[in-house]
N, CA, C and O atoms as CSV, one atom per row, in Angstrom:
chain,resi,resn,atom,element,x,y,z
A,1,UNK,N,N,83.782,67.413,-75.388
A,1,UNK,CA,C,83.744,66.534,-74.261
A,1,UNK,C,C,83.483,65.025,-74.703
A,1,UNK,O,O,84.241,64.123,-74.348
A,2,UNK,N,N,82.403,64.815,-75.471
A,2,UNK,CA,C,82.067,63.485,-75.882
A,2,UNK,C,C,83.120,62.835,-76.683
A,2,UNK,O,O,83.343,61.628,-76.593
A,3,UNK,N,N,83.781,63.642,-77.480
A,3,UNK,CA,C,84.952,63.085,-78.395
A,3,UNK,C,C,85.980,62.454,-77.486
A,3,UNK,O,O,86.607,61.456,-77.842
A,4,UNK,N,N,86.161,63.065,-76.251
A,4,UNK,CA,C,87.262,62.465,-75.463
A,4,UNK,C,C,86.662,61.297,-74.606
A,4,UNK,O,O,87.399,60.372,-74.265
A,5,UNK,N,N,85.415,61.319,-74.270
A,5,UNK,CA,C,84.826,60.257,-73.478
A,5,UNK,C,C,84.572,59.033,-74.287
A,5,UNK,O,O,84.811,57.941,-73.772
A,6,UNK,N,N,84.130,59.102,-75.450
A,6,UNK,CA,C,83.707,57.947,-76.326
A,6,UNK,C,C,84.824,56.848,-76.410
A,6,UNK,O,O,84.495,55.671,-76.259
A,7,UNK,N,N,86.056,57.166,-76.633
A,7,UNK,CA,C,87.026,56.087,-76.740
A,7,UNK,C,C,87.229,55.412,-75.429
A,7,UNK,O,O,87.522,54.217,-75.387
A,8,UNK,N,N,87.075,56.178,-74.292
A,8,UNK,CA,C,87.191,55.547,-72.954
A,8,UNK,C,C,85.982,54.627,-72.645
A,8,UNK,O,O,86.110,53.666,-71.886
A,9,UNK,N,N,84.880,54.915,-73.207
A,9,UNK,CA,C,83.676,54.092,-72.946
A,9,UNK,C,C,83.882,52.736,-73.832
A,9,UNK,O,O,83.494,51.629,-73.459
A,10,UNK,N,N,84.528,52.987,-75.019
A,10,UNK,CA,C,84.850,51.757,-75.711
A,10,UNK,C,C,85.896,50.867,-75.144
A,10,UNK,O,O,85.848,49.651,-75.329
A,11,UNK,N,N,86.891,51.467,-74.422
A,11,UNK,CA,C,87.841,50.718,-73.749
A,11,UNK,C,C,87.217,49.932,-72.611
A,11,UNK,O,O,87.562,48.763,-72.442
A,12,UNK,N,N,86.359,50.479,-71.856
A,12,UNK,CA,C,85.664,49.869,-70.800
A,12,UNK,C,C,84.757,48.737,-71.350
A,12,UNK,O,O,84.786,47.660,-70.753
A,13,UNK,N,N,84.000,48.874,-72.373
A,13,UNK,CA,C,83.218,47.919,-73.059
A,13,UNK,C,C,84.147,46.745,-73.610
A,13,UNK,O,O,83.757,45.584,-73.484
A,14,UNK,N,N,85.294,47.010,-74.181
A,14,UNK,CA,C,86.119,46.048,-74.694
A,14,UNK,C,C,86.678,45.190,-73.626
A,14,UNK,O,O,86.789,43.972,-73.768
A,15,UNK,N,N,87.051,45.863,-72.494
A,15,UNK,CA,C,87.674,44.988,-71.392
A,15,UNK,C,C,86.568,44.213,-70.720
A,15,UNK,O,O,86.800,43.089,-70.276
A,16,UNK,N,N,85.331,44.786,-70.623
A,16,UNK,CA,C,84.237,44.045,-70.022
A,16,UNK,C,C,83.932,42.745,-70.851
A,16,UNK,O,O,83.708,41.656,-70.323
A,17,UNK,N,N,83.946,42.965,-72.157
A,17,UNK,CA,C,83.718,41.878,-73.026
A,17,UNK,C,C,84.756,40.795,-72.818
A,17,UNK,O,O,84.446,39.604,-72.809
A,18,UNK,N,N,85.979,41.226,-72.652
A,18,UNK,CA,C,87.134,40.189,-72.504
A,18,UNK,C,C,86.840,39.420,-71.217
A,18,UNK,O,O,86.974,38.197,-71.202
A,19,UNK,N,N,86.439,40.107,-70.119
A,19,UNK,CA,C,86.165,39.362,-68.956
A,19,UNK,C,C,85.166,38.245,-69.148
A,19,UNK,O,O,85.358,37.117,-68.693
A,20,UNK,N,N,84.058,38.602,-69.857
A,20,UNK,CA,C,83.029,37.638,-70.107
A,20,UNK,C,C,83.587,36.446,-70.990
A,20,UNK,O,O,83.219,35.293,-70.768
A,21,UNK,N,N,84.394,36.726,-71.895
A,21,UNK,CA,C,84.962,35.758,-72.827
A,21,UNK,C,C,85.904,34.792,-72.020
A,21,UNK,O,O,85.879,33.576,-72.209
A,22,UNK,N,N,86.700,35.373,-71.150
A,22,UNK,CA,C,87.595,34.513,-70.314
A,22,UNK,C,C,86.762,33.638,-69.423
A,22,UNK,O,O,87.225,32.557,-69.058
A,23,UNK,N,N,85.554,34.028,-69.042
A,23,UNK,CA,C,84.616,33.170,-68.273
A,23,UNK,C,C,83.841,32.273,-69.189
A,23,UNK,O,O,82.947,31.577,-68.711
A,24,UNK,N,N,84.129,32.234,-70.538
A,24,UNK,CA,C,83.462,31.386,-71.473
A,24,UNK,C,C,81.948,31.692,-71.609
A,24,UNK,O,O,81.115,30.795,-71.743
A,25,UNK,N,N,81.638,33.022,-71.567
A,25,UNK,CA,C,80.261,33.471,-71.527
A,25,UNK,C,C,80.066,34.224,-72.889
A,25,UNK,O,O,80.787,35.183,-73.162
A,26,UNK,N,N,79.094,33.788,-73.734
A,26,UNK,CA,C,78.956,34.317,-75.069
A,26,UNK,C,C,78.560,35.816,-74.956
A,26,UNK,O,O,78.732,36.586,-75.901
A,27,UNK,N,N,78.050,36.187,-73.830
A,27,UNK,CA,C,77.757,37.753,-73.704
A,27,UNK,C,C,78.906,38.597,-74.018
A,27,UNK,O,O,78.761,39.709,-74.524
A,28,UNK,N,N,80.188,38.035,-73.694
A,28,UNK,CA,C,81.305,38.734,-74.049
A,28,UNK,C,C,81.558,38.988,-75.532
A,28,UNK,O,O,82.126,40.007,-75.926
A,29,UNK,N,N,81.114,38.023,-76.340
A,29,UNK,CA,C,81.253,38.239,-77.802
A,29,UNK,C,C,80.308,39.294,-78.237
A,29,UNK,O,O,80.594,40.061,-79.157
A,30,UNK,N,N,79.090,39.350,-77.534
A,30,UNK,CA,C,78.118,40.436,-78.014
A,30,UNK,C,C,78.684,41.696,-77.597
A,30,UNK,O,O,78.739,42.623,-78.405
A,31,UNK,N,N,79.145,41.835,-76.316
A,31,UNK,CA,C,79.753,43.159,-75.898
A,31,UNK,C,C,80.771,43.596,-76.854
A,31,UNK,O,O,80.735,44.725,-77.342
A,32,UNK,N,N,81.756,42.669,-77.162
A,32,UNK,CA,C,82.847,43.002,-78.117
A,32,UNK,C,C,82.294,43.432,-79.393
A,32,UNK,O,O,82.824,44.359,-80.005
A,33,UNK,N,N,81.173,42.771,-79.879
A,33,UNK,CA,C,80.699,43.176,-81.269
A,33,UNK,C,C,80.257,44.612,-81.260
A,33,UNK,O,O,80.526,45.378,-82.185
A,34,UNK,N,N,79.553,44.970,-80.165
A,34,UNK,CA,C,79.079,46.466,-80.113
A,34,UNK,C,C,80.301,47.385,-79.860
A,34,UNK,O,O,80.309,48.502,-80.376
A,35,UNK,N,N,81.326,46.971,-79.094
A,35,UNK,CA,C,82.452,47.777,-78.912
A,35,UNK,C,C,83.298,47.893,-80.251
A,35,UNK,O,O,83.846,48.951,-80.559
A,36,UNK,N,N,83.368,46.816,-80.984
A,36,UNK,CA,C,84.056,46.872,-82.290
A,36,UNK,C,C,83.368,47.726,-83.234
A,36,UNK,O,O,84.026,48.378,-84.045
A,37,UNK,N,N,82.029,47.787,-83.204
A,37,UNK,CA,C,81.318,48.724,-84.141
A,37,UNK,C,C,81.604,50.105,-83.693
A,37,UNK,O,O,81.700,50.989,-84.544
A,38,UNK,N,N,81.749,50.375,-82.418
A,38,UNK,CA,C,82.070,51.751,-81.956
A,38,UNK,C,C,83.469,52.109,-82.354
A,38,UNK,O,O,83.757,53.240,-82.745
A,39,UNK,N,N,84.345,51.123,-82.249
A,39,UNK,CA,C,85.767,51.440,-82.562
A,39,UNK,C,C,85.932,51.698,-84.103
A,39,UNK,O,O,86.717,52.542,-84.535
A,40,UNK,N,N,85.180,50.957,-84.860
A,40,UNK,CA,C,85.229,51.147,-86.381
A,40,UNK,C,C,84.811,52.633,-86.646
A,40,UNK,O,O,85.514,53.409,-87.293
A,41,UNK,N,N,83.602,52.961,-86.088
A,41,UNK,CA,C,83.120,54.261,-86.425
A,41,UNK,C,C,84.128,55.346,-85.932
A,41,UNK,O,O,84.429,56.301,-86.649
A,42,UNK,N,N,84.613,55.171,-84.744
A,42,UNK,CA,C,85.573,56.113,-84.088
A,42,UNK,C,C,86.834,56.247,-85.052
A,42,UNK,O,O,87.237,57.316,-85.511
A,43,UNK,N,N,87.366,55.051,-85.274
A,43,UNK,CA,C,88.618,55.086,-86.109
A,43,UNK,C,C,88.411,55.690,-87.558
A,43,UNK,O,O,89.284,56.365,-88.104
A,44,UNK,N,N,87.280,55.419,-88.097
A,44,UNK,CA,C,86.937,56.144,-89.450
A,44,UNK,C,C,86.876,57.608,-89.247
A,44,UNK,O,O,87.369,58.368,-90.080
A,45,UNK,N,N,86.259,58.058,-88.116
A,45,UNK,CA,C,86.095,59.503,-87.962
A,45,UNK,C,C,87.314,60.171,-87.710
A,45,UNK,O,O,87.348,61.380,-87.940
A,46,UNK,N,N,88.444,59.532,-87.226
A,46,UNK,CA,C,89.689,60.145,-87.004
A,46,UNK,C,C,90.776,59.802,-88.072
A,46,UNK,O,O,91.949,60.145,-87.920
A,47,UNK,N,N,90.336,59.118,-89.146
A,47,UNK,CA,C,91.157,58.839,-90.161
A,47,UNK,C,C,92.119,57.618,-89.936
A,47,UNK,O,O,93.066,57.392,-90.689
A,48,UNK,N,N,91.817,56.873,-88.879
A,48,UNK,CA,C,92.759,55.733,-88.553
A,48,UNK,C,C,92.207,54.515,-89.305
A,48,UNK,O,O,91.572,53.660,-88.687
A,49,UNK,N,N,92.429,54.413,-90.614
A,49,UNK,CA,C,91.817,53.417,-91.423
A,49,UNK,C,C,92.416,52.035,-91.249
A,49,UNK,O,O,91.691,51.052,-91.407
A,50,UNK,N,N,93.701,51.899,-90.932
A,50,UNK,CA,C,94.325,50.570,-90.680
A,50,UNK,C,C,93.653,49.943,-89.332
A,50,UNK,O,O,93.304,48.764,-89.271
A,51,UNK,N,N,93.524,50.798,-88.343
A,51,UNK,CA,C,92.915,50.397,-87.144
A,51,UNK,C,C,91.450,49.998,-87.390
A,51,UNK,O,O,90.986,48.996,-86.847
A,52,UNK,N,N,90.727,50.770,-88.200
A,52,UNK,CA,C,89.284,50.454,-88.508
A,52,UNK,C,C,89.323,49.111,-89.217
A,52,UNK,O,O,88.425,48.308,-88.963
A,53,UNK,N,N,90.219,48.809,-90.028
A,53,UNK,CA,C,90.245,47.474,-90.693
A,53,UNK,C,C,90.478,46.386,-89.702
A,53,UNK,O,O,89.819,45.348,-89.755
A,54,UNK,N,N,91.405,46.592,-88.787
A,54,UNK,CA,C,91.743,45.665,-87.712
A,54,UNK,C,C,90.448,45.375,-86.955
A,54,UNK,O,O,90.118,44.205,-86.765
A,55,UNK,N,N,89.667,46.433,-86.495
A,55,UNK,CA,C,88.510,46.214,-85.752
A,55,UNK,C,C,87.376,45.566,-86.539
A,55,UNK,O,O,86.492,44.922,-85.973
A,56,UNK,N,N,87.423,45.756,-87.888
A,56,UNK,CA,C,86.427,45.035,-88.793
A,56,UNK,C,C,86.735,43.556,-88.809
A,56,UNK,O,O,85.812,42.744,-88.871
A,57,UNK,N,N,88.031,43.168,-88.756
A,57,UNK,CA,C,88.315,41.766,-88.670
A,57,UNK,C,C,87.935,41.205,-87.281
A,57,UNK,O,O,87.406,40.100,-87.166
A,58,UNK,N,N,88.209,41.972,-86.276
A,58,UNK,CA,C,87.714,41.540,-84.835
A,58,UNK,C,C,86.278,41.407,-84.946
A,58,UNK,O,O,85.763,40.441,-84.384
A,59,UNK,N,N,85.564,42.207,-85.568
A,59,UNK,CA,C,84.000,42.081,-85.618
A,59,UNK,C,C,83.645,40.823,-86.257
A,59,UNK,O,O,82.762,40.116,-85.770
A,60,UNK,N,N,84.298,40.481,-87.359
A,60,UNK,CA,C,84.057,39.160,-88.033
A,60,UNK,C,C,84.378,37.979,-87.063
A,60,UNK,O,O,83.655,36.984,-87.013
A,61,UNK,N,N,85.399,38.119,-86.360
A,61,UNK,CA,C,85.745,37.024,-85.347
A,61,UNK,C,C,84.731,36.901,-84.294
A,61,UNK,O,O,84.408,35.797,-83.857
A,62,UNK,N,N,84.189,38.059,-83.850
A,62,UNK,CA,C,83.090,38.052,-82.804
A,62,UNK,C,C,81.856,37.257,-83.437
A,62,UNK,O,O,81.338,36.312,-82.843
A,63,UNK,N,N,81.456,37.674,-84.590
A,63,UNK,CA,C,80.294,36.970,-85.235
A,63,UNK,C,C,80.593,35.427,-85.222
A,63,UNK,O,O,79.782,34.607,-84.793
A,64,UNK,N,N,81.768,35.117,-85.705
A,64,UNK,CA,C,82.165,33.681,-85.744
A,64,UNK,C,C,82.015,33.109,-84.432
A,64,UNK,O,O,81.419,32.040,-84.302
A,65,UNK,N,N,82.545,33.780,-83.357
A,65,UNK,CA,C,82.520,33.273,-82.120
A,65,UNK,C,C,81.062,33.079,-81.583
A,65,UNK,O,O,80.785,32.047,-80.971
A,66,UNK,N,N,80.157,34.020,-81.793
A,66,UNK,CA,C,78.761,33.976,-81.389
A,66,UNK,C,C,78.169,32.690,-82.031
A,66,UNK,O,O,77.637,31.820,-81.343
A,67,UNK,N,N,78.278,32.616,-83.305
A,67,UNK,CA,C,77.687,31.508,-84.056
A,67,UNK,C,C,78.244,30.154,-83.529
A,67,UNK,O,O,77.443,29.245,-83.309
A,68,UNK,N,N,79.507,29.982,-83.326
A,68,UNK,CA,C,80.182,28.829,-82.931
A,68,UNK,C,C,79.822,28.445,-81.506
A,68,UNK,O,O,79.469,27.300,-81.223
A,69,UNK,N,N,79.923,29.462,-80.581
A,69,UNK,CA,C,79.552,29.046,-79.199
A,69,UNK,C,C,78.044,28.882,-79.009
A,69,UNK,O,O,77.656,28.096,-78.145
A,70,UNK,N,N,77.252,29.495,-79.675
A,70,UNK,CA,C,75.769,29.220,-79.659
A,70,UNK,C,C,75.425,27.880,-80.165
A,70,UNK,O,O,74.578,27.166,-79.629
A,71,UNK,N,N,76.133,27.543,-81.257
A,71,UNK,CA,C,75.867,26.088,-81.900
A,71,UNK,C,C,76.425,25.057,-80.874
A,71,UNK,O,O,75.793,24.035,-80.611
A,72,UNK,N,N,77.525,25.326,-80.349
A,72,UNK,CA,C,78.111,24.319,-79.391
A,72,UNK,C,C,77.194,24.175,-78.147
A,72,UNK,O,O,76.941,23.065,-77.678
A,73,UNK,N,N,76.699,25.337,-77.623
A,73,UNK,CA,C,75.839,25.228,-76.475
A,73,UNK,C,C,74.488,24.476,-76.793
A,73,UNK,O,O,73.998,23.700,-75.973
A,74,UNK,N,N,73.943,24.717,-77.936
A,74,UNK,CA,C,72.676,23.975,-78.374
A,74,UNK,C,C,72.979,22.502,-78.464
A,74,UNK,O,O,72.183,21.694,-77.984
A,75,UNK,N,N,74.066,22.118,-79.042
A,75,UNK,CA,C,74.464,20.663,-79.236
A,75,UNK,C,C,74.695,20.106,-77.836
A,75,UNK,O,O,74.209,19.004,-77.583
A,76,UNK,N,N,75.397,20.765,-76.888
A,76,UNK,CA,C,75.614,20.218,-75.636
A,76,UNK,C,C,74.303,20.065,-74.878
A,76,UNK,O,O,74.090,19.072,-74.183
A,77,UNK,N,N,73.449,21.031,-75.013
A,77,UNK,CA,C,72.053,20.980,-74.314
A,77,UNK,C,C,71.197,19.805,-74.870
A,77,UNK,O,O,70.319,19.291,-74.178
A,78,UNK,N,N,71.454,19.421,-76.052
A,78,UNK,CA,C,70.658,18.342,-76.725
A,78,UNK,C,C,71.131,16.969,-76.125
A,78,UNK,O,O,70.403,15.981,-76.229
A,79,UNK,N,N,72.212,16.914,-75.569
A,79,UNK,CA,C,72.749,15.602,-75.083
A,79,UNK,C,C,72.320,15.384,-73.700
A,79,UNK,O,O,72.653,14.360,-73.105
């Protein structure tokens, strides 16, 4: 049961993260980070190594987004 539910929970988290990103809210990057970690674990467990690699790149992009958006927000708040 959980094996079938887990990817759907990741889909919901991924889409929720996207909504926050569209609204330019850094929480979306954080949601995506955790969803990507889940996708990586899931993909490795089913042997989908290429997709796990893709989500690893997405994870790196999320970290970059968090750092960049946080830095920009701090710089803007200082003005």
